[in-house]
Short mmCIF file of C-alpha atoms and ligand atoms in Angstrom, two decimals:
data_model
loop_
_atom_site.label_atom_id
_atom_site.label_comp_id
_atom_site.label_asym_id
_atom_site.label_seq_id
_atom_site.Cartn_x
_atom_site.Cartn_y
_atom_site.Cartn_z
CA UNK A 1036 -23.36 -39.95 -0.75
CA UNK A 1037 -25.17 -38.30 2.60
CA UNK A 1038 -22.83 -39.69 4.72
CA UNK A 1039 -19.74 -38.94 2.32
CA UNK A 1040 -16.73 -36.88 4.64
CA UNK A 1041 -17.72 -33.65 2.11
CA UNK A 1042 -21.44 -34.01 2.87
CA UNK A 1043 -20.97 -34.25 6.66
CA UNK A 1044 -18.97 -30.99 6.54
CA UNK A 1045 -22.05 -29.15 4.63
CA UNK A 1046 -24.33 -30.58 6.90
CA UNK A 1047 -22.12 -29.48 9.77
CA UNK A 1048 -22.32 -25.77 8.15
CA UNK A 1049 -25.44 -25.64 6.99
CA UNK A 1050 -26.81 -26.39 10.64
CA UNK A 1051 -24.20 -23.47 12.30
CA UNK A 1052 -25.05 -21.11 9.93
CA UNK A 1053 -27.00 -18.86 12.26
CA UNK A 1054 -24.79 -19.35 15.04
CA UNK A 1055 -21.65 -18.15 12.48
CA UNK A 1056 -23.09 -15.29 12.08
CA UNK A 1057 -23.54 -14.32 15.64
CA UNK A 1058 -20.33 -15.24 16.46
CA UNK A 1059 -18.82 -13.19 13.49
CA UNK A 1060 -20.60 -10.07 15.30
CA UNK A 1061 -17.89 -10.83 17.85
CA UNK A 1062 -14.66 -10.27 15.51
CA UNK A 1063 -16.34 -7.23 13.65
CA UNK A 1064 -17.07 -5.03 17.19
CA UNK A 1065 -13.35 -4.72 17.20
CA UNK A 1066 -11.79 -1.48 14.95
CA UNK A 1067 -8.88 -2.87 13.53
CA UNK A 1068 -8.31 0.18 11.87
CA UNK A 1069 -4.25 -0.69 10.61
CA UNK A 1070 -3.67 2.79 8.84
CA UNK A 1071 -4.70 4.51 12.39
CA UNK A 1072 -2.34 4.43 15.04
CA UNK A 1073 -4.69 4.96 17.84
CA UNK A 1074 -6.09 1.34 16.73
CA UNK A 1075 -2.76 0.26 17.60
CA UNK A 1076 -4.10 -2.21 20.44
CA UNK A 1077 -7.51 -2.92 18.61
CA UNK A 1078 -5.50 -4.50 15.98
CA UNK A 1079 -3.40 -6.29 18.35
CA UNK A 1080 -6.86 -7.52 19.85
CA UNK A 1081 -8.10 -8.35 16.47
CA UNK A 1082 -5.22 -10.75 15.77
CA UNK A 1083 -5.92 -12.32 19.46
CA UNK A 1084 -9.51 -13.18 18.87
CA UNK A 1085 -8.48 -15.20 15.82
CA UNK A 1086 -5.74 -17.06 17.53
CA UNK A 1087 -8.11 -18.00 20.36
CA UNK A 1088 -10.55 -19.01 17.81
CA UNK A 1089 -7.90 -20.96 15.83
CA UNK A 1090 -6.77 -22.76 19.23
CA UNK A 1091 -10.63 -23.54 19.79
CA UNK A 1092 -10.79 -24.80 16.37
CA UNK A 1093 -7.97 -27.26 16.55
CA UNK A 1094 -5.88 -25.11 13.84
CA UNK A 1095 -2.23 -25.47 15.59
CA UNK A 1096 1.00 -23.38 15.67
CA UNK A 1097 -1.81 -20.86 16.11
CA UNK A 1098 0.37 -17.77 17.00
CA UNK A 1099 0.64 -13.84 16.20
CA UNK A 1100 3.95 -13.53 14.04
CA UNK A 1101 5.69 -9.62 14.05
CA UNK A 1102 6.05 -7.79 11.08
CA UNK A 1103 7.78 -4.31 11.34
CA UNK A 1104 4.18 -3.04 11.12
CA UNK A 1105 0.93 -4.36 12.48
CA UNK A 1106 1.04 -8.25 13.51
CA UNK A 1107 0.25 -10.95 10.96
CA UNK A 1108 -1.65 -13.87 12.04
CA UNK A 1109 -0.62 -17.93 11.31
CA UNK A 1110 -2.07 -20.95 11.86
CA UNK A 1111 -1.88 -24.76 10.23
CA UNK A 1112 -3.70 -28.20 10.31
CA UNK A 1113 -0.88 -30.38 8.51
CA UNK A 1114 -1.93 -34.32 8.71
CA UNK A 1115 -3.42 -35.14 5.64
CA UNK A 1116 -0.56 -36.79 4.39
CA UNK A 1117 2.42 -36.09 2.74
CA UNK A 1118 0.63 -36.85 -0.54
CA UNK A 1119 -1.95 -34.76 -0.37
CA UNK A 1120 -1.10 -30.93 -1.45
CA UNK A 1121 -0.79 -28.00 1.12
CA UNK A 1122 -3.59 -24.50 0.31
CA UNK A 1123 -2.52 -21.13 1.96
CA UNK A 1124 -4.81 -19.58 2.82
CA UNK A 1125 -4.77 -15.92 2.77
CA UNK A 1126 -7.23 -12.84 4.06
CA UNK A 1127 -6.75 -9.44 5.95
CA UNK A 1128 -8.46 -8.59 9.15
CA UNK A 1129 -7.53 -5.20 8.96
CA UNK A 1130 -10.36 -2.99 7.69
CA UNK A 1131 -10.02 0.60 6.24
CA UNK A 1132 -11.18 4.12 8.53
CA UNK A 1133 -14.83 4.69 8.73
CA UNK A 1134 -15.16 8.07 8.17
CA UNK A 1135 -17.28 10.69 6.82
CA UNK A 1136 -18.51 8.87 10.41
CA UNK A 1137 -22.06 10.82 10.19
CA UNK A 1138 -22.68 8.84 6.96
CA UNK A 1139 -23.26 5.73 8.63
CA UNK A 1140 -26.91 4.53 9.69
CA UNK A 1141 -25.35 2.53 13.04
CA UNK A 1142 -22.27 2.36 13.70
CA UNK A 1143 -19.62 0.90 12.40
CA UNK A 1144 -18.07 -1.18 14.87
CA UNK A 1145 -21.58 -2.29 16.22
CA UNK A 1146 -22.88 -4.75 13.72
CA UNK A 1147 -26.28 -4.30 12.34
CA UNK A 1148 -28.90 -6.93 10.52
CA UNK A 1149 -31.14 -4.91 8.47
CA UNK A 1150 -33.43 -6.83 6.15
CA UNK A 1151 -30.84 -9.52 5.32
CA UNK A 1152 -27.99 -7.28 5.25
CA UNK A 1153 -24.96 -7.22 8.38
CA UNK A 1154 -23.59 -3.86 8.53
CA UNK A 1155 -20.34 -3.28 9.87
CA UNK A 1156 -17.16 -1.90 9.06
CA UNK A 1157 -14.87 -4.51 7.24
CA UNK A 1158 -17.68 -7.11 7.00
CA UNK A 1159 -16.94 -7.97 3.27
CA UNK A 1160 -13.57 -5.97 3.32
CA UNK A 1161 -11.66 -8.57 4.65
CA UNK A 1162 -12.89 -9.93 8.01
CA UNK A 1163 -14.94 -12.05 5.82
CA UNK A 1164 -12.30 -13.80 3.84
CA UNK A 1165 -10.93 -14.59 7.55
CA UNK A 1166 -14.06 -15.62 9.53
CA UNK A 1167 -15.07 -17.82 6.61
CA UNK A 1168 -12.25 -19.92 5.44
CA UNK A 1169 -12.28 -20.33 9.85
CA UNK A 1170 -15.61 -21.89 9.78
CA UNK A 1171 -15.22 -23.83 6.44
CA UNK A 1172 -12.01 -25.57 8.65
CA UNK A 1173 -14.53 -25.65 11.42
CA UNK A 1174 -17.32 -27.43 9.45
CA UNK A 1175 -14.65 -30.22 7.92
CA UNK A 1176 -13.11 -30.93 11.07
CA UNK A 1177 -16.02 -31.53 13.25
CA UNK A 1178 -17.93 -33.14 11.26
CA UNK A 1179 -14.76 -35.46 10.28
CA UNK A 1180 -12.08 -35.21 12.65
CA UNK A 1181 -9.56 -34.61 9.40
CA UNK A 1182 -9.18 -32.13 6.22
CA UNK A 1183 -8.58 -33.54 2.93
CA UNK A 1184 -5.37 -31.34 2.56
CA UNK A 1185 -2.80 -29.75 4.67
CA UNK A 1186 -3.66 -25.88 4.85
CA UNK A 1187 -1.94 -22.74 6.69
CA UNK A 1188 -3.77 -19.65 7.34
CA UNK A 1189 -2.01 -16.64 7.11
CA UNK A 1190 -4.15 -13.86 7.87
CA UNK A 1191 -2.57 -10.01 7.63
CA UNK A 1192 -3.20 -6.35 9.57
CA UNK A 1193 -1.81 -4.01 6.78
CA UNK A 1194 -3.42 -4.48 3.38
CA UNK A 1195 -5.46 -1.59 3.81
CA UNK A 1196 -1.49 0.46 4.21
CA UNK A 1197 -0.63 -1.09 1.15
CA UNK A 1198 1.12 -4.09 2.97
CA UNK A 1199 4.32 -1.91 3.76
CA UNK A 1200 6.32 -4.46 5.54
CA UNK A 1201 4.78 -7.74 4.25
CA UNK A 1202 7.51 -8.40 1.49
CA UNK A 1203 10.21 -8.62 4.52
CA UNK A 1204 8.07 -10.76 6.39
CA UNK A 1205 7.40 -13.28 3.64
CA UNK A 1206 11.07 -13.20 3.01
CA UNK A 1207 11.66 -14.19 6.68
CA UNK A 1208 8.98 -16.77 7.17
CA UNK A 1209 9.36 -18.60 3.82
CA UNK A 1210 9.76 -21.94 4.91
CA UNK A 1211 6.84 -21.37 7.18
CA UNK A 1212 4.80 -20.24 4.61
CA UNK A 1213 5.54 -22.73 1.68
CA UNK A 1214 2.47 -24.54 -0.01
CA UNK A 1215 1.49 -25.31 -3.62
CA UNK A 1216 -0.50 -22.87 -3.92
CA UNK A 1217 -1.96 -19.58 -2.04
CA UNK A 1218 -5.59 -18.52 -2.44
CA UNK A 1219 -6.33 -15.28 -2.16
CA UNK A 1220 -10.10 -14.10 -0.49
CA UNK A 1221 -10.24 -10.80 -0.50
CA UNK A 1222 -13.81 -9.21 -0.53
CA UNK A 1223 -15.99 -10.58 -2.93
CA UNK A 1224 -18.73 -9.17 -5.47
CA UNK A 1225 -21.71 -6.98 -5.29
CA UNK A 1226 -24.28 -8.89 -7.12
CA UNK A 1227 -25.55 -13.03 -6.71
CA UNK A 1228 -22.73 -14.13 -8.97
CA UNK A 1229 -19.20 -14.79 -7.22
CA UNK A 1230 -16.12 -13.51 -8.73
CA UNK A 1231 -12.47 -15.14 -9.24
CA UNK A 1232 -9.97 -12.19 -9.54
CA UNK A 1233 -7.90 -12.79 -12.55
CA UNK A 1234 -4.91 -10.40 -12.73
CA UNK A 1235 -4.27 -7.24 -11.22
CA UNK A 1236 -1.15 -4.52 -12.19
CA UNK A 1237 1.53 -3.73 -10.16
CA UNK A 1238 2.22 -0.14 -9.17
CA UNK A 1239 5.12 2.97 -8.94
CA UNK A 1240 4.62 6.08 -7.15
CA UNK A 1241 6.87 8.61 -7.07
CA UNK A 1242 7.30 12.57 -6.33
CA UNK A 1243 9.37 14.85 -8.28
CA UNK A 1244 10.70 17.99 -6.42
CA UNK A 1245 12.21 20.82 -8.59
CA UNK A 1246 13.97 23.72 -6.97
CA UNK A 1247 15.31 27.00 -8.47
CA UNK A 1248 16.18 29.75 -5.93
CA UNK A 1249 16.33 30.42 -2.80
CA UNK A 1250 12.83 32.25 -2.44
CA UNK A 1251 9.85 33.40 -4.76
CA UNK A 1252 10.85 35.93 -6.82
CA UNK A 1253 9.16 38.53 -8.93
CA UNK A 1254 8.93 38.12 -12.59
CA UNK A 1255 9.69 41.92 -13.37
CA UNK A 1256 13.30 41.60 -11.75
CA UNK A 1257 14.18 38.35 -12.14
CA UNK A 1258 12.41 36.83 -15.16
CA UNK A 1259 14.82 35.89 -17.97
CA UNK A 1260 17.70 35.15 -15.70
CA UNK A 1261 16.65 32.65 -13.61
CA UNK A 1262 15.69 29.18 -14.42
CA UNK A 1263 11.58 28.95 -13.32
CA UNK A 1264 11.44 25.31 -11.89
CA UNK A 1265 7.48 24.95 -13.41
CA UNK A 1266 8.93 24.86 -16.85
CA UNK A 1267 10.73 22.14 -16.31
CA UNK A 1268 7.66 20.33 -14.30
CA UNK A 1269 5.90 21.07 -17.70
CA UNK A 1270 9.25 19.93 -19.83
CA UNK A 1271 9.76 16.49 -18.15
CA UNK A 1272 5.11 15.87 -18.01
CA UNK A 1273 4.94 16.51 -21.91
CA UNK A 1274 8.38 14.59 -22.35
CA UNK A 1275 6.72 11.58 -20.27
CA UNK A 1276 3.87 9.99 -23.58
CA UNK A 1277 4.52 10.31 -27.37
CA UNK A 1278 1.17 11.98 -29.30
CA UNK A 1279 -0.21 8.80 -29.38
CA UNK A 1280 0.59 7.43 -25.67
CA UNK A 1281 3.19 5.50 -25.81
CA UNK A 1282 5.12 6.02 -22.60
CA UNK A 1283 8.84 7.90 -23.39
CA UNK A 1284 10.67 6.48 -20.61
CA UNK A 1285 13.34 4.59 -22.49
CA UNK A 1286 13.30 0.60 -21.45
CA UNK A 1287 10.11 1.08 -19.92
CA UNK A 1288 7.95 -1.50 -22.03
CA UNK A 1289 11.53 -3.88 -22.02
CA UNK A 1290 10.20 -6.46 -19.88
CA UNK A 1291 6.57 -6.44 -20.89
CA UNK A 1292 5.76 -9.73 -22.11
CA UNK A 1293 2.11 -10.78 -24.26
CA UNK A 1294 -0.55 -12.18 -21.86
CA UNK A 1295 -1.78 -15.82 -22.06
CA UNK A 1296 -4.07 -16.88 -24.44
CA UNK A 1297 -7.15 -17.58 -21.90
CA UNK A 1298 -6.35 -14.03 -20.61
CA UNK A 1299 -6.55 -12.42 -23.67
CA UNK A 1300 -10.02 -14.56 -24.32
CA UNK A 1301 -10.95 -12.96 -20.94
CA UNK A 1302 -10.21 -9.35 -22.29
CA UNK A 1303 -11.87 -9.71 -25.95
CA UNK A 1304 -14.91 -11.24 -23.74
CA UNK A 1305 -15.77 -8.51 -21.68
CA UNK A 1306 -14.70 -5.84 -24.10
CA UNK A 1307 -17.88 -3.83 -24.80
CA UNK A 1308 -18.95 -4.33 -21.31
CA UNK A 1309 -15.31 -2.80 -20.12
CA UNK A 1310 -16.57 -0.17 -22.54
CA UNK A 1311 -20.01 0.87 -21.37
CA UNK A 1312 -19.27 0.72 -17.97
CA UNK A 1313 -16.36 3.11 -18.32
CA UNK A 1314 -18.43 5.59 -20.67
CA UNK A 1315 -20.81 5.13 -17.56
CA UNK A 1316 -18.31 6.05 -14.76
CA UNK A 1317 -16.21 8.52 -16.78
CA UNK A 1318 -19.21 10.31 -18.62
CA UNK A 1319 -16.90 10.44 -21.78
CA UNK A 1320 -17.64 8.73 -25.29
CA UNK A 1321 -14.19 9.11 -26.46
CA UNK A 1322 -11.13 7.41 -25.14
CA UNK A 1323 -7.12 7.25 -25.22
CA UNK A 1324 -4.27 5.63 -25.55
CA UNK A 1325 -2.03 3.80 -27.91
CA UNK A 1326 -4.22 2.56 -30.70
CA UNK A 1327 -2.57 -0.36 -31.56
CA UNK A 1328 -4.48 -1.94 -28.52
CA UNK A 1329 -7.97 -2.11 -27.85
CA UNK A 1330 -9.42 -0.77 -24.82
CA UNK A 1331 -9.48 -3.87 -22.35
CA UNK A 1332 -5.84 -4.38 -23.11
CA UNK A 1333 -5.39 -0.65 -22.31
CA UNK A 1334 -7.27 -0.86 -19.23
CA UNK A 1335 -5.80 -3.73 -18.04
CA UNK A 1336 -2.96 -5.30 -20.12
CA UNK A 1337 -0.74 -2.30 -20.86
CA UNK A 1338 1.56 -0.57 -18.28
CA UNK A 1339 0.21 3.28 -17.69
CA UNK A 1340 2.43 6.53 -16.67
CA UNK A 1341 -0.51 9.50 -14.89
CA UNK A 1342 0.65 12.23 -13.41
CA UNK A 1343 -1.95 12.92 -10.54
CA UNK A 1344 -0.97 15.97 -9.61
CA UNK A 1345 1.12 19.13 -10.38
CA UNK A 1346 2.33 21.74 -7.84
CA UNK A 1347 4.07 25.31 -8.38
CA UNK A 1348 3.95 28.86 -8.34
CA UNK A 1349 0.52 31.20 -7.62
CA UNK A 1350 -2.84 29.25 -8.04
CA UNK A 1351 -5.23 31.60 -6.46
CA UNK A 1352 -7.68 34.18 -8.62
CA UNK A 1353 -6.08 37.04 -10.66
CA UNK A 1354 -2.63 37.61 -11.75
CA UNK A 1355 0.87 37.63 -9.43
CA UNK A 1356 3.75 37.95 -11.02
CA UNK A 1357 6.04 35.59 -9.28
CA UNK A 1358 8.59 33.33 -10.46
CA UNK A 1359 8.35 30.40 -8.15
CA UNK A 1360 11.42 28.87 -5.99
CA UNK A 1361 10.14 25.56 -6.54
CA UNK A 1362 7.43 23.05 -7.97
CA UNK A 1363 7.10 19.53 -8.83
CA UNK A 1364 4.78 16.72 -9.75
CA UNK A 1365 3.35 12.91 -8.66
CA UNK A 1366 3.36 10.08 -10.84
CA UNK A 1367 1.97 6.57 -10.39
CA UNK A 1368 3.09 4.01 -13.15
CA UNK A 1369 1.00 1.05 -13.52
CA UNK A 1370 2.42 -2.19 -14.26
CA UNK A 1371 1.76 -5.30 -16.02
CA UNK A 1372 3.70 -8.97 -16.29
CA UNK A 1373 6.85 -9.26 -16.12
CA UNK A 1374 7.67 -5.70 -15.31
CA UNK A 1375 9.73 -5.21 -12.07
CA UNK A 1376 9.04 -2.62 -9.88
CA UNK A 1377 12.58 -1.43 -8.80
CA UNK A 1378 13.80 -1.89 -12.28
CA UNK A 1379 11.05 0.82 -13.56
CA UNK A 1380 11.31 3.09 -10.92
CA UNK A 1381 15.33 3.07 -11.54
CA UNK A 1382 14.31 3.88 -15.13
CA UNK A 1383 11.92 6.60 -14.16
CA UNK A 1384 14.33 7.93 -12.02
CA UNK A 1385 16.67 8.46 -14.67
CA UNK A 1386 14.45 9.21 -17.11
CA UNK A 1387 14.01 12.58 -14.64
CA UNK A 1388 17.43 12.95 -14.38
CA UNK A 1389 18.36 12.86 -18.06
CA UNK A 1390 16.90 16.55 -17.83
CA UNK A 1391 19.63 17.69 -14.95
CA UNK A 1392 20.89 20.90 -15.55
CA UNK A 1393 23.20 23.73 -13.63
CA UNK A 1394 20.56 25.99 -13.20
CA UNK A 1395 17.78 23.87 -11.31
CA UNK A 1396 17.96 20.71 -8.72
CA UNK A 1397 16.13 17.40 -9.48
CA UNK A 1398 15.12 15.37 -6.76
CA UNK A 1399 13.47 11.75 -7.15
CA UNK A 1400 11.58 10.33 -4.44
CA UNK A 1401 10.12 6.43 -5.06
CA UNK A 1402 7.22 6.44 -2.21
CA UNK A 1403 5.73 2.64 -3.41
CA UNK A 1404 5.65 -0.26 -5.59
CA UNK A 1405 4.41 -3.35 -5.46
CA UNK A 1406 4.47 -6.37 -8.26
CA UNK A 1407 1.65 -6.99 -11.56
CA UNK A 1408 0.46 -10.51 -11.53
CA UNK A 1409 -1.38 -13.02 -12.99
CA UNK A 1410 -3.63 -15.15 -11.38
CA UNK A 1411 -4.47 -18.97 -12.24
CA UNK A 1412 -7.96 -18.97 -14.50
CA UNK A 1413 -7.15 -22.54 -15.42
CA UNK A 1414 -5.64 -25.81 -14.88
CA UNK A 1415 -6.46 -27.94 -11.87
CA UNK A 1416 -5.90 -25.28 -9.28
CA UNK A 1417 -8.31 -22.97 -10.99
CA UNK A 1418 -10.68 -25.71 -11.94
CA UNK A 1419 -11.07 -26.38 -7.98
CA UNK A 1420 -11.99 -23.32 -7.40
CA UNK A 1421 -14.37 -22.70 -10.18
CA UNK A 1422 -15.94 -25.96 -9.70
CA UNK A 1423 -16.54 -24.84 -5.94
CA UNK A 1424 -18.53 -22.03 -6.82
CA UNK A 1425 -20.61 -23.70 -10.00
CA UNK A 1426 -21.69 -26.65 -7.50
CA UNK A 1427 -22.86 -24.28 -4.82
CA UNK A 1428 -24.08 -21.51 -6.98
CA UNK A 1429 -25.13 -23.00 -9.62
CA UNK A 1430 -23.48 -20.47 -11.88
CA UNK A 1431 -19.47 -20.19 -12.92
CA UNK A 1432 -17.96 -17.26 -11.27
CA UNK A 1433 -17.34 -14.17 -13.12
CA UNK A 1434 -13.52 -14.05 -13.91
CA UNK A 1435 -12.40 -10.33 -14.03
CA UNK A 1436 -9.15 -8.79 -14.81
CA UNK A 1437 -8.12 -5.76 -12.73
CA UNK A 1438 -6.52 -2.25 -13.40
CA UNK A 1439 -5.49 -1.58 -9.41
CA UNK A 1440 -2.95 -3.69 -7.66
CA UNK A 1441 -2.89 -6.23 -4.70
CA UNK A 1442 0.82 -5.96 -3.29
CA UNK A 1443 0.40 -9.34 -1.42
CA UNK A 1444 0.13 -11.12 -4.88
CA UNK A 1445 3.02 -10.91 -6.62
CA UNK A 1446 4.83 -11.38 -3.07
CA UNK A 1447 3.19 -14.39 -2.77
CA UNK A 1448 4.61 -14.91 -6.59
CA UNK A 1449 8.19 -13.98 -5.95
CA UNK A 1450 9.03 -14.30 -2.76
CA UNK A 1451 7.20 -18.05 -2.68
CA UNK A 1452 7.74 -18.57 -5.91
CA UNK A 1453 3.98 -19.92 -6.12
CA UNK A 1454 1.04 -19.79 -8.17
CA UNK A 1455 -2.04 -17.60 -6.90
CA UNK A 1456 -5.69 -18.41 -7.11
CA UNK A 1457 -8.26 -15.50 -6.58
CA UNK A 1458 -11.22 -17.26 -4.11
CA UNK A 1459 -13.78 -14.23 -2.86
CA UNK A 1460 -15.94 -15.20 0.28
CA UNK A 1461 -18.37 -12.30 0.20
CA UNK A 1462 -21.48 -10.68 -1.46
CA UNK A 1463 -22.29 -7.26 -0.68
CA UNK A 1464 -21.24 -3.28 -1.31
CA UNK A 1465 -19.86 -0.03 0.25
CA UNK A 1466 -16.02 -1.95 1.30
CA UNK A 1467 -14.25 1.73 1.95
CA UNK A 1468 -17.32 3.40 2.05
CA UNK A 1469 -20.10 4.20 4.71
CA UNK A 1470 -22.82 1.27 5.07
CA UNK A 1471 -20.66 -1.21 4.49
CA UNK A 1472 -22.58 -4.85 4.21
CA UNK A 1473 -22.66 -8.10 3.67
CA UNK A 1474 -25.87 -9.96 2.24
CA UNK A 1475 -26.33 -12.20 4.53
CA UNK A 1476 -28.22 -14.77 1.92
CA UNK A 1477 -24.63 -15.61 1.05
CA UNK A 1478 -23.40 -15.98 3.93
CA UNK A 1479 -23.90 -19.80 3.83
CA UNK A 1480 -22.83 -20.36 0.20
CA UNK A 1481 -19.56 -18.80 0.77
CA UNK A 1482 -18.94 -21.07 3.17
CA UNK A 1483 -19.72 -24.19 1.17
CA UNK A 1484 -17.64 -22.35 -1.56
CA UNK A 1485 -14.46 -22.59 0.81
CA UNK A 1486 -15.79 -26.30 1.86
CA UNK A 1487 -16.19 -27.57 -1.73
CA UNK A 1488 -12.95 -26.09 -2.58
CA UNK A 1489 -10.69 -27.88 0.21
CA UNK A 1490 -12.52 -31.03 -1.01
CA UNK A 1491 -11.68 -30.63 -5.05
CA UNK A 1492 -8.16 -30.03 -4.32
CA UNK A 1493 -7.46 -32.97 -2.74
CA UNK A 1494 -8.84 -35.06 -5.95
ZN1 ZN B 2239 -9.44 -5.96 1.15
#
């Protein structure tokens, strides 16, 4: 058993460990900051360190490949046979801005080990889910010369932008890219138990602009003739949800199809707990929304319609009698399996329209959208993954359904046309926030995690 090909790779990590984590200093002094361009060439430097690393790794076809925004990195390690299945593996090396900047103890870009913690910027958010799955290939190829399956890396520098460009480069790299199935390690949790994402909703944004005349105009002359583009803001808002919630926009729920059974066990599960928390956060004791679903189906199940925020006319102290030129309103639609994101903003769009009149001019603008997806929670895919964790935690992961989105998903989804698994190689708090860390107690485990994991899939 001590000298199985498995155990020789934990050995191999397990006596690096402290040199890992010196050498991870290296890739987190570099501000890959992709939403800034001033980081333009930090980014660019980023994806060079790992391609040097994956060169001095062995990892081949080790390259920087172009998207039309910041550059993506690949890399592969293909011999294991043509039996033996093929794991992409994905992370982002990007890392969000660091500012308020004066909230930060040491800076961000200089990594800092306080009492077990490394503080950096992008430490758990996502340099980990990089610099670990590196060192898991590191640990299995030294200490055996071979992996047990064929994996590619791709590794990406604009999930913190919302992955603008990433759909087109999937698209254009698909062959490159194929593999049965594409894991997904992107931060991690907060407390000592890991955590296996299990779906997340897809999203529409849009901005509706309303204009009326040519100028503001004052109530007194003009009130009563001419059309006052906030009325229709407020027409088309309280057209959007029925009494009850139920979103108006015809078509919308169409394509909405039930979730799985083991998803739904997932929601009833952590239904009070999705409850407390939220009266916790929110401060409320009453919620809302369509009552013929409970709240974890709400939160996470159902597609949404918010406006998040509402512009026209005066809004400073007092009275001004003005009949605004224009005004208008944001939306972002949350959306759950098997809604499409063009289709619904095509149906939002219209919905808008269906108010057009001679008077006032409707404009649409779509400014995102990405794809809702599902993750794998179980069958053999899943099962290596969960098994990774419970052998070197000792605990099952926590499997947790999400209200945001992850664009990179559902590209991964359509585009590939393969199943995701949600792996997270980090434990630790603050990702977007000042202080960010990573508790460095964990460091090793997450490591054996991604070791464990390349091992059960090859069974
Ligand atoms: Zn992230």
């Amino acid at each position: 058993m001590n000298n199985s090909p498995l155990q020789a790779s934990l050995a191999y990590a397990h006596d690096h460990v402290e040199s890992f984590i010196e050498q991870y200093k290296a890739l987190l002094r570099i501000p890959s900051i992709g939403a800034d361009p001033a980081y333009r060439d930090d980014v660019r430097r980023a994806a060079e360190w790992i391609v040097a690393e994956m060169e001095r790794l062995g990892i081949e076809n080790a390259q920087i490949l172009e998207t039309k925004g910041q550059p993506a990195v690949y890399g592969d390690w293909l011999h294991a046979g043509r039996d033996a299945p093929t794991v992409l593996l994905y992370a982002h090396y990007d890392v969000q801005p660091v500012d308020p900047l004066d909230l930060w103890i040491t800076p961000p870009f200089a990594p800092d080990l306080r009492e077990g913690k490394l503080f950096a910027r992008g430490v758990i958010d996502d340099k980990s889910g990089v610099f670990v799955h590196l060192k898991a290939f590191e640990s299995v190829m030294s200490a055996n010369g071979r992996l047990p399956v064929n994996v590619k890396f791709i590794f990406e520098g604009e999930e913190e932008s919302g992955s603008p460009t990433m759909e087109a480069f999937i698209e254009a790299h698909s062959a490159l890219l194929a593999a049965d199935v594409a894991v997904i390690s992107d931060g991690g949790s907060s407390d000592d138990t890991p955590r296996m994402m299990a779906s997340v909703r897809g999203i529409v944004t849009a901005e509706v602009n309303i204009h009326g005349p040519a100028r503001d105009l004052h109530s007194g002359s003009f009130g009563g003739v001419v059309h006052n583009p906030t009325h229709m803001v407020g027409k088309i808002v309280g057209s959007l949800h029925d009494d009850e919630g139920r979103i108006q926009i015809p078509g919308f729920y169409d394509e909405v199809v039930p979730v799985s059974d083991a998803q739904q066990a997932l929601i009833k599960a952590n239904e009070a707990n999705a409850i407390a928390q939220a009266r916790e956060e929110t401060g409320l004791e009453t919620f809302w929304g369509v009552p013929d679903y409970t709240f974890g189906e709400r939160a996470t199940a159902r597609p949404t319609c918010d406006v998040n925020g509402i512009y026209g006319g005066y809004q400073g102290r007092g009275a001004k009698t003005v009949l605004p030129a224009e005004a208008g309103f944001k939306v972002s639609m949350r959306l759950v399996d098997n809604q499409d994101p063009t289709d619904i903003a095509k149906k939002f769009t219209a919905f808008v329209s269906s108010f057009a009149c001679d008077t006032l001019q409707l404009d649409v603008e779509v400014l995102s959208s990405s794809w809702p997806a599902e993750t794998l929670i179980s069958g053999p895919i899943a099962r290596a993954v969960i098994e990774a964790y419970t052998t070197t935690w000792g605990k099952a992961p926590r499997m947790e359904r999400g209200g945001g989105s992850v664009p990179i998903i559902g590209m991964f989804q359509h585009v590939l046309g393969i199943p995701v698994v949600s792996m997270g190689l980090a434990q630790g708090s603050n990702a977007h926030a000042p202080n960010e860390f990573y508790d460095l107690a964990y460091f090793g485990p997450n490591v054996d995690t991604a070791i464990h994991f390349l091992f059960n899939m090859a069974c």
